[in-house]
Amino acid sequence: MLEMTREEFEELVAEALDRIPPELTRLMDNVAVFVEDEPPADAPELLGLYEGTPLTERGEWYAGVLPDRITVYRGPTLRMCASREDVIAETEVTVVHEIAHHFGIDDDRLHALGYG
């Protein structure tokens, strides 16, 4: 398994977020991004997870709720990647994938776009 500290991995996630075009980040609303070491036990290969209400499903009822949560998992990412460059690329794909869920884009469309 590739070695990388949690701090280094968090920095890669931050850099991936910085590469999201500003016109999209301005539209993101009430969402927080986290790094965890491992995903839930029932999904050990999960690289990222979006939990919340996509922007496309929010209505007048949406007020006073906790932020949506995007989590990027370090362990499975490091286990599947052979180099730091692979981790950088996979982290960016994962961040884009989970942000797309925030915008209401489903997995089928993301896979078609290459963000599987």
mmCIF file of C-alpha atoms in Angstrom:
data_model
loop_
_atom_site.group_PDB
_atom_site.id
_atom_site.type_symbol
_atom_site.label_atom_id
_atom_site.label_comp_id
_atom_site.label_asym_id
_atom_site.label_seq_id
_atom_site.Cartn_x
_atom_site.Cartn_y
_atom_site.Cartn_z
ATOM 1 C CA MET A 1 0.000 0.000 0.000
ATOM 2 C CA LEU A 2 1.200 3.486 -0.851
ATOM 3 C CA GLU A 3 2.165 5.538 2.204
ATOM 4 C CA MET A 4 0.811 9.054 2.683
ATOM 5 C CA THR A 5 0.031 10.891 5.897
ATOM 6 C CA ARG A 6 -3.470 12.059 6.596
ATOM 7 C CA GLU A 7 -2.236 15.652 6.371
ATOM 8 C CA GLU A 8 -0.763 15.050 2.902
ATOM 9 C CA PHE A 9 -3.995 13.409 1.756
ATOM 10 C CA GLU A 10 -6.091 16.263 3.175
ATOM 11 C CA GLU A 11 -3.917 18.682 1.211
ATOM 12 C CA LEU A 12 -4.591 16.729 -2.008
ATOM 13 C CA VAL A 13 -8.332 16.932 -1.321
ATOM 14 C CA ALA A 14 -8.010 20.690 -0.717
ATOM 15 C CA GLU A 15 -6.065 21.083 -3.969
ATOM 16 C CA ALA A 16 -8.749 19.113 -5.850
ATOM 17 C CA LEU A 17 -11.382 21.447 -4.404
ATOM 18 C CA ASP A 18 -9.301 24.447 -5.485
ATOM 19 C CA ARG A 19 -9.366 23.148 -9.076
ATOM 20 C CA ILE A 20 -13.171 23.215 -9.190
ATOM 21 C CA PRO A 21 -14.125 26.197 -11.380
ATOM 22 C CA PRO A 22 -15.175 29.232 -9.291
ATOM 23 C CA GLU A 23 -18.458 29.519 -11.183
ATOM 24 C CA LEU A 24 -19.378 26.090 -9.754
ATOM 25 C CA THR A 25 -18.072 26.596 -6.226
ATOM 26 C CA ARG A 26 -20.139 29.785 -5.978
ATOM 27 C CA LEU A 27 -23.239 27.660 -6.591
ATOM 28 C CA MET A 28 -22.412 25.120 -3.896
ATOM 29 C CA ASP A 29 -24.629 25.679 -0.890
ATOM 30 C CA ASN A 30 -24.515 24.304 2.648
ATOM 31 C CA VAL A 31 -21.974 21.553 2.040
ATOM 32 C CA ALA A 32 -18.904 20.512 4.046
ATOM 33 C CA VAL A 33 -16.022 18.297 2.896
ATOM 34 C CA PHE A 34 -14.280 15.825 5.206
ATOM 35 C CA VAL A 35 -11.470 13.279 4.999
ATOM 36 C CA GLU A 36 -11.829 9.997 6.862
ATOM 37 C CA ASP A 37 -9.368 7.130 6.969
ATOM 38 C CA GLU A 38 -11.822 4.325 6.193
ATOM 39 C CA PRO A 39 -15.322 4.006 4.763
ATOM 40 C CA PRO A 40 -18.160 2.166 6.500
ATOM 41 C CA ALA A 41 -17.470 -1.538 7.050
ATOM 42 C CA ASP A 42 -20.211 -2.528 4.597
ATOM 43 C CA ALA A 43 -18.498 -0.604 1.749
ATOM 44 C CA PRO A 44 -14.728 -1.147 2.208
ATOM 45 C CA GLU A 45 -13.780 -0.003 -1.316
ATOM 46 C CA LEU A 46 -15.775 3.236 -1.253
ATOM 47 C CA LEU A 47 -13.597 6.211 -2.201
ATOM 48 C CA GLY A 48 -16.078 8.971 -1.464
ATOM 49 C CA LEU A 49 -19.595 9.557 -0.215
ATOM 50 C CA TYR A 50 -22.150 12.337 -0.606
ATOM 51 C CA GLU A 51 -24.785 12.597 2.106
ATOM 52 C CA GLY A 52 -27.443 15.258 1.910
ATOM 53 C CA THR A 53 -30.096 16.809 -0.259
ATOM 54 C CA PRO A 54 -28.935 17.669 -3.793
ATOM 55 C CA LEU A 55 -29.520 21.233 -4.938
ATOM 56 C CA THR A 56 -31.997 19.960 -7.528
ATOM 57 C CA GLU A 57 -34.230 18.484 -4.801
ATOM 58 C CA ARG A 58 -34.289 21.414 -2.390
ATOM 59 C CA GLY A 59 -37.470 23.384 -2.065
ATOM 60 C CA GLU A 60 -39.034 25.969 0.190
ATOM 61 C CA TRP A 61 -38.859 23.471 3.046
ATOM 62 C CA TYR A 62 -35.055 23.503 2.938
ATOM 63 C CA ALA A 63 -34.006 25.733 5.830
ATOM 64 C CA GLY A 64 -32.148 25.287 9.083
ATOM 65 C CA VAL A 65 -30.699 21.899 8.131
ATOM 66 C CA LEU A 66 -27.216 20.607 8.795
ATOM 67 C CA PRO A 67 -24.791 20.938 5.866
ATOM 68 C CA ASP A 68 -24.575 18.233 3.238
ATOM 69 C CA ARG A 69 -21.507 16.106 3.809
ATOM 70 C CA ILE A 70 -18.898 14.979 1.292
ATOM 71 C CA THR A 71 -16.413 12.474 2.678
ATOM 72 C CA VAL A 72 -13.273 11.315 0.869
ATOM 73 C CA TYR A 73 -11.717 8.091 2.189
ATOM 74 C CA ARG A 74 -7.935 7.874 2.391
ATOM 75 C CA GLY A 75 -7.436 4.126 2.983
ATOM 76 C CA PRO A 76 -9.126 2.685 -0.110
ATOM 77 C CA THR A 77 -7.659 5.422 -2.295
ATOM 78 C CA LEU A 78 -4.115 4.625 -1.159
ATOM 79 C CA ARG A 79 -4.696 0.876 -1.514
ATOM 80 C CA MET A 80 -5.848 1.176 -5.123
ATOM 81 C CA CYS A 81 -3.157 3.613 -6.310
ATOM 82 C CA ALA A 82 0.408 2.719 -7.278
ATOM 83 C CA SER A 83 1.930 6.211 -7.158
ATOM 84 C CA ARG A 84 1.430 9.682 -5.755
ATOM 85 C CA GLU A 85 0.350 10.819 -9.218
ATOM 86 C CA ASP A 86 -2.362 8.126 -9.198
ATOM 87 C CA VAL A 87 -3.565 9.373 -5.797
ATOM 88 C CA ILE A 88 -3.710 12.958 -7.075
ATOM 89 C CA ALA A 89 -5.747 11.903 -10.122
ATOM 90 C CA GLU A 90 -8.069 9.596 -8.178
ATOM 91 C CA THR A 91 -8.652 12.175 -5.459
ATOM 92 C CA GLU A 92 -9.641 14.752 -8.074
ATOM 93 C CA VAL A 93 -12.050 12.308 -9.730
ATOM 94 C CA THR A 94 -13.572 11.435 -6.347
ATOM 95 C CA VAL A 95 -14.009 15.080 -5.316
ATOM 96 C CA VAL A 96 -15.627 15.977 -8.656
ATOM 97 C CA HIS A 97 -17.844 12.881 -8.448
ATOM 98 C CA GLU A 98 -19.166 13.766 -4.979
ATOM 99 C CA ILE A 99 -19.638 17.455 -5.801
ATOM 100 C CA ALA A 100 -21.610 16.378 -8.869
ATOM 101 C CA HIS A 101 -23.973 14.492 -6.548
ATOM 102 C CA HIS A 102 -24.462 17.766 -4.631
ATOM 103 C CA PHE A 103 -25.599 19.265 -7.945
ATOM 104 C CA GLY A 104 -27.989 16.347 -8.532
ATOM 105 C CA ILE A 105 -25.978 14.426 -11.140
ATOM 106 C CA ASP A 106 -26.441 10.662 -10.772
ATOM 107 C CA ASP A 107 -23.872 7.859 -11.021
ATOM 108 C CA ASP A 108 -24.925 6.778 -14.527
ATOM 109 C CA ARG A 109 -24.254 10.247 -15.941
ATOM 110 C CA LEU A 110 -20.976 10.537 -14.018
ATOM 111 C CA HIS A 111 -19.776 7.190 -15.369
ATOM 112 C CA ALA A 112 -20.645 8.318 -18.894
ATOM 113 C CA LEU A 113 -18.565 11.459 -18.322
ATOM 114 C CA GLY A 114 -15.571 9.459 -17.024
ATOM 115 C CA TYR A 115 -16.029 10.238 -13.334
ATOM 116 C CA GLY A 116 -16.847 6.681 -12.314
#
